[in-house]
Coordinates of N, CA and C in Angstrom, one line a residue:
M151 N 113.0 159.1 71.3 CA 114.3 159.2 71.0 C 115.0 158.4 70.4
G152 N 116.1 158.7 69.6 CA 116.9 157.7 69.0 C 118.1 158.3 68.6
T153 N 118.9 157.4 67.8 CA 120.4 157.8 67.2 C 120.6 157.3 66.1
N154 N 121.2 157.9 65.3 CA 122.1 157.3 64.1 C 123.4 157.1 64.3
L155 N 124.0 156.0 63.6 CA 125.5 155.9 63.8 C 125.7 155.5 62.5
L156 N 127.0 156.6 61.9 CA 127.3 156.6 60.5 C 128.7 155.9 60.7
L157 N 129.0 154.7 60.1 CA 130.5 154.2 60.4 C 131.0 154.1 59.1
T158 N 132.4 154.6 58.8 CA 133.0 154.3 57.5 C 134.2 153.7 57.8
T159 N 134.7 152.7 57.0 CA 135.7 152.0 57.2 C 136.3 151.7 55.8
T160 N 137.5 152.2 55.5 CA 138.3 151.8 54.3 C 139.8 151.3 54.7
S161 N 140.3 150.2 53.7 CA 141.6 149.7 54.0 C 142.2 149.6 52.8
I162 N 143.4 149.7 52.7 CA 144.3 149.3 51.5 C 144.9 147.9 51.8
S163 N 144.7 146.9 51.1 CA 145.1 145.5 51.2 C 145.6 145.0 49.9
R164 N 146.5 143.9 49.8 CA 147.1 143.3 48.7 C 147.1 142.0 49.0
D165 N 146.7 141.0 47.8 CA 146.6 139.6 48.0 C 148.0 139.1 47.9
I166 N 148.5 138.2 48.8 CA 150.0 138.0 48.6 C 150.1 136.5 48.3
G167 N 149.1 135.6 48.2 CA 149.4 134.6 47.9 C 148.2 133.4 48.4
I168 N 148.2 132.2 48.0 CA 147.0 131.3 48.5 C 147.7 130.2 49.3
D169 N 147.0 129.9 50.3 CA 147.6 129.0 51.3 C 147.4 127.5 50.7
P170 N 148.4 127.0 50.8 CA 148.4 125.6 50.1 C 147.5 124.7 50.8
I171 N 147.3 124.7 52.1 CA 146.5 123.5 52.9 C 145.0 124.0 52.7
T172 N 144.4 125.3 53.0 CA 143.2 125.8 53.2 C 142.8 126.3 51.8
R173 N 143.5 126.5 51.1 CA 143.2 127.3 49.6 C 142.6 128.4 49.7
D174 N 142.8 129.3 50.9 CA 142.3 130.5 51.2 C 143.3 131.6 50.7
V175 N 142.7 132.6 50.3 CA 143.7 133.8 49.9 C 144.6 134.6 50.9
T176 N 145.5 134.7 51.0 CA 146.2 135.5 52.2 C 146.3 136.8 51.8
T177 N 145.8 137.8 52.5 CA 145.9 139.2 52.5 C 146.6 139.9 53.5
R178 N 147.3 140.8 53.0 CA 148.0 141.8 53.8 C 147.5 143.1 53.9
Y179 N 147.2 143.7 55.2 CA 146.4 145.0 55.2 C 147.5 146.0 55.6
F180 N 147.8 147.0 54.7 CA 148.7 148.1 55.0 C 148.3 149.1 55.6
Y181 N 146.8 149.5 55.4 CA 146.6 150.7 56.2 C 145.0 150.7 56.4
T182 N 144.5 150.9 57.4 CA 143.0 151.0 57.6 C 142.4 152.3 58.1
D183 N 141.3 152.9 57.9 CA 141.1 154.1 58.3 C 139.5 153.8 58.6
T184 N 139.1 154.2 59.9 CA 137.7 154.2 60.3 C 137.3 155.4 61.0
H185 N 136.1 155.7 60.5 CA 135.5 157.1 61.2 C 134.0 156.9 61.6
A186 N 133.6 157.5 62.5 CA 132.2 157.3 63.0 C 131.6 158.3 63.3
S187 N 130.5 158.6 63.2 CA 129.6 159.9 63.5 C 128.3 159.5 64.2
L188 N 127.9 160.2 65.3 CA 126.9 159.9 65.9 C 125.8 161.0 65.8
A189 N 124.6 160.8 65.6 CA 123.6 161.9 65.7 C 122.4 161.5 66.4
L190 N 122.0 162.3 67.5 CA 121.0 162.1 68.2 C 119.8 162.6 67.6
R191 N 118.7 161.9 67.9 CA 117.4 162.3 67.3 C 116.0 162.2 68.5
I192 N 115.1 163.2 68.4 CA 114.1 163.1 69.5 C 113.1 163.6 68.5
G193 N 111.7 163.2 69.2 CA 110.4 163.7 68.4 C 109.3 163.1 69.1
G194 N 107.9 163.3 68.6 CA 106.9 162.9 69.2 C 106.0 162.2 68.1
G195 N 104.8 161.7 68.5 CA 103.9 160.7 67.5 C 102.7 160.4 68.0
L196 N 101.8 159.9 67.4 CA 100.5 159.8 67.5 C 100.2 158.1 67.1
S197 N 99.3 157.6 67.8 CA 99.0 156.1 67.8 C 97.5 156.1 67.9
V198 N 97.0 155.2 66.9 CA 95.6 154.9 67.2 C 95.5 153.3 67.1
E199 N 94.9 152.7 68.1 CA 94.7 151.4 68.3 C 93.0 151.0 68.3
V200 N 92.5 150.0 67.5 CA 91.2 149.7 67.3 C 91.1 148.3 67.8
P201 N 90.3 147.9 68.9 CA 90.3 146.5 69.0 C 89.3 145.9 68.2
I202 N 89.6 144.4 67.7 CA 88.7 143.8 66.8 C 88.3 142.4 67.6
G203 N 86.8 142.4 67.5 CA 86.3 141.1 68.3 C 85.7 141.5 69.6
R204 N 85.0 140.5 70.0 CA 84.4 140.7 71.3 C 85.6 140.6 72.5
S205 N 86.5 139.6 72.6 CA 87.6 139.5 73.6 C 88.6 140.4 73.5
K206 N 88.7 141.4 72.5 CA 89.6 142.4 72.5 C 91.1 141.9 72.6
K207 N 91.2 140.7 72.1 CA 92.8 140.4 72.1 C 93.6 140.5 70.9
I208 N 92.9 141.0 69.9 CA 93.5 141.5 68.7 C 93.2 142.9 68.5
V209 N 94.2 143.8 68.2 CA 94.1 145.2 68.1 C 94.7 145.7 66.6
A210 N 93.9 146.5 65.7 CA 94.6 146.9 64.7 C 95.4 148.2 65.2
L211 N 96.4 148.6 64.4 CA 97.0 149.7 65.2 C 97.7 150.5 64.0
V212 N 97.7 151.7 64.1 CA 98.6 152.8 63.2 C 99.1 153.7 63.9
K213 N 100.5 153.9 63.6 CA 101.3 154.9 64.4 C 102.0 155.9 63.3
A214 N 102.3 157.0 63.7 CA 102.9 157.9 62.8 C 103.8 158.8 64.1
A215 N 105.2 159.0 63.7 CA 106.2 159.5 64.5 C 107.1 160.6 63.5
Y216 N 107.4 161.8 63.9 CA 108.1 162.6 63.3 C 109.5 162.7 64.1
L217 N 110.8 162.2 64.0 CA 112.0 162.5 64.7 C 112.7 163.6 64.2
Y218 N 113.0 164.6 64.9 CA 113.9 165.6 64.5 C 115.3 165.3 64.7
G219 N 116.1 165.4 63.8 CA 117.4 165.1 64.0 C 118.3 165.9 63.6
S220 N 119.7 166.0 63.7 CA 120.6 166.8 63.7 C 121.3 166.1 62.5
H221 N 122.6 167.0 62.2 CA 123.3 166.5 60.8 C 124.5 165.7 61.4
A222 N 124.9 164.7 60.5 CA 125.7 163.7 60.9 C 126.8 163.7 59.8
T223 N 128.1 163.4 60.1 CA 129.1 163.6 59.0 C 129.4 162.2 58.5
Y224 N 129.5 161.9 57.2 CA 130.0 160.5 56.9 C 130.9 160.8 55.9
Y225 N 131.7 159.9 55.1 CA 133.0 159.9 54.6 C 132.6 159.2 53.2
A226 N 132.8 159.8 52.0 CA 132.6 159.1 50.7 C 133.9 159.2 49.7
R227 N 133.8 158.7 48.6 CA 134.7 159.0 47.5 C 136.2 158.7 47.9
P228 N 136.3 157.4 48.4 CA 138.0 157.3 48.8 C 138.6 157.2 47.5
R229 N 139.9 157.7 48.0 CA 140.8 157.4 46.9 C 142.4 157.3 47.7
I230 N 143.2 156.6 46.8 CA 144.5 156.2 47.7 C 145.7 157.1 46.8
T231 N 146.3 157.8 47.8 CA 147.3 158.6 47.3 C 148.4 158.1 48.1
D232 N 149.5 157.6 47.5 CA 150.8 157.1 48.2 C 150.4 156.4 49.4
T233 N 149.8 155.2 49.4 CA 149.4 154.3 50.3 C 148.6 155.2 51.6
Q234 N 147.9 156.3 51.3 CA 147.1 156.8 52.1 C 145.6 157.1 51.8
I235 N 144.8 156.8 52.4 CA 143.4 156.9 52.1 C 143.0 158.3 52.3
M236 N 142.3 158.6 51.3 CA 141.9 160.3 51.4 C 140.2 160.1 51.0
L237 N 139.6 160.6 52.1 CA 138.0 160.5 52.1 C 137.4 162.0 52.1
A238 N 136.6 162.2 51.5 CA 135.8 163.4 51.4 C 134.6 163.5 52.2
P239 N 134.5 164.4 53.1 CA 133.4 164.3 54.4 C 132.3 164.9 53.5
R240 N 131.1 164.3 54.0 CA 129.8 164.8 53.5 C 129.0 164.9 54.9
S241 N 127.8 165.7 54.7 CA 127.1 165.9 55.8 C 125.7 165.6 55.1
T242 N 124.6 164.8 56.2 CA 123.4 164.6 55.9 C 122.5 164.8 57.0
G243 N 121.1 165.1 56.8 CA 120.2 165.5 57.9 C 119.7 164.1 58.2
T244 N 119.4 163.8 59.6 CA 118.8 162.6 60.1 C 117.5 162.7 60.6
S245 N 116.6 163.6 60.4 CA 115.4 163.8 60.5 C 114.5 162.5 59.8
M246 N 113.5 162.1 60.3 CA 112.8 160.9 59.8 C 111.1 160.9 60.1
V247 N 110.7 160.5 59.3 CA 109.0 160.2 59.6 C 109.0 158.7 59.4
L248 N 108.3 158.4 60.8 CA 108.0 156.8 60.8 C 106.5 156.6 60.8
A249 N 106.0 155.6 60.0 CA 104.6 155.3 59.7 C 104.2 153.8 59.8
P250 N 104.5 153.1 60.8 CA 103.9 151.7 60.8 C 102.7 151.5 61.0
A251 N 102.2 150.3 60.6 CA 100.6 149.9 60.8 C 100.9 148.5 61.0
G252 N 99.8 147.8 61.7 CA 100.1 146.4 62.0 C 98.8 145.8 62.8
I253 N 99.0 144.7 63.5 CA 98.0 144.0 64.2 C 98.9 143.5 65.3
K254 N 98.3 143.8 66.6 CA 98.7 143.4 67.8 C 97.9 142.2 68.3
F255 N 98.5 141.1 68.9 CA 97.6 140.1 69.5 C 98.1 140.1 70.9
Y256 N 97.1 140.0 71.6 CA 97.5 139.9 73.2 C 97.3 138.5 73.5
M257 N 98.2 137.9 74.2 CA 98.1 136.2 74.7 C 98.5 136.1 76.1
F258 N 98.0 135.1 76.7 CA 98.4 134.7 78.1 C 97.9 135.6 79.2
N259 N 96.7 136.3 78.8 CA 96.3 137.3 79.9 C 94.7 137.4 80.1
G260 N 94.1 136.2 79.8 CA 92.7 136.1 80.3 C 92.1 136.9 79.6
V261 N 90.9 137.7 80.3 CA 89.7 138.5 79.6 C 90.3 140.1 79.5
N262 N 91.0 140.6 80.5 CA 91.5 141.8 80.5 C 92.8 142.1 80.0
K263 N 93.0 142.7 79.0 CA 94.4 143.0 78.3 C 95.1 143.9 79.0
Q264 N 94.7 144.6 80.1 CA 95.7 145.5 80.8 C 96.0 144.8 82.0
K265 N 95.8 143.7 82.4 CA 96.2 142.9 83.6 C 97.6 142.7 83.5
D266 N 98.1 142.6 84.5 CA 99.7 142.2 84.8 C 100.0 141.0 84.1
G267 N 101.0 140.8 83.6 CA 101.4 139.7 82.9 C 101.1 139.3 81.5
S268 N 100.5 140.4 81.0 CA 100.0 140.4 79.5 C 101.2 140.4 78.4
F269 N 100.9 139.8 77.4 CA 102.1 139.5 76.4 C 101.4 140.3 75.1
A270 N 102.1 141.0 74.3 CA 101.6 141.4 73.0 C 102.5 141.2 72.0
F271 N 102.2 140.5 70.7 CA 102.9 140.3 69.7 C 102.4 141.1 68.6
I272 N 103.4 141.9 68.1 CA 103.0 142.9 66.9 C 103.5 142.3 65.6
L273 N 102.4 142.4 64.7 CA 103.1 142.1 63.2 C 103.0 143.4 62.6
L274 N 104.0 144.1 61.9 CA 104.0 145.2 61.2 C 104.3 145.1 59.7

């Protein structure tokens, strides 16, 4: 399961001068517009782990997952009309395929990697 958050923020501002002490530009914001869209995703996957060496504290792994998503709305092509920000809504799918591969190191767990208190460090 997962989620995508698409956040769009646009503002109209004008530089009104330079602060004589800090030399920073002073900006006045006239209008700010923010839109957010949330898309939930869910899916399944498959993982293969192959132990390396006799102690089996190092594992090579390959994973694949497909997350089916919904459509999310985002806003693009900003234009300003009489100090109003006009944004064109767009829609996009949020489905994705994930395919990580890496090496997992088990540490602090003695001989049996399934023992309580084991710690895994994964390089992807």
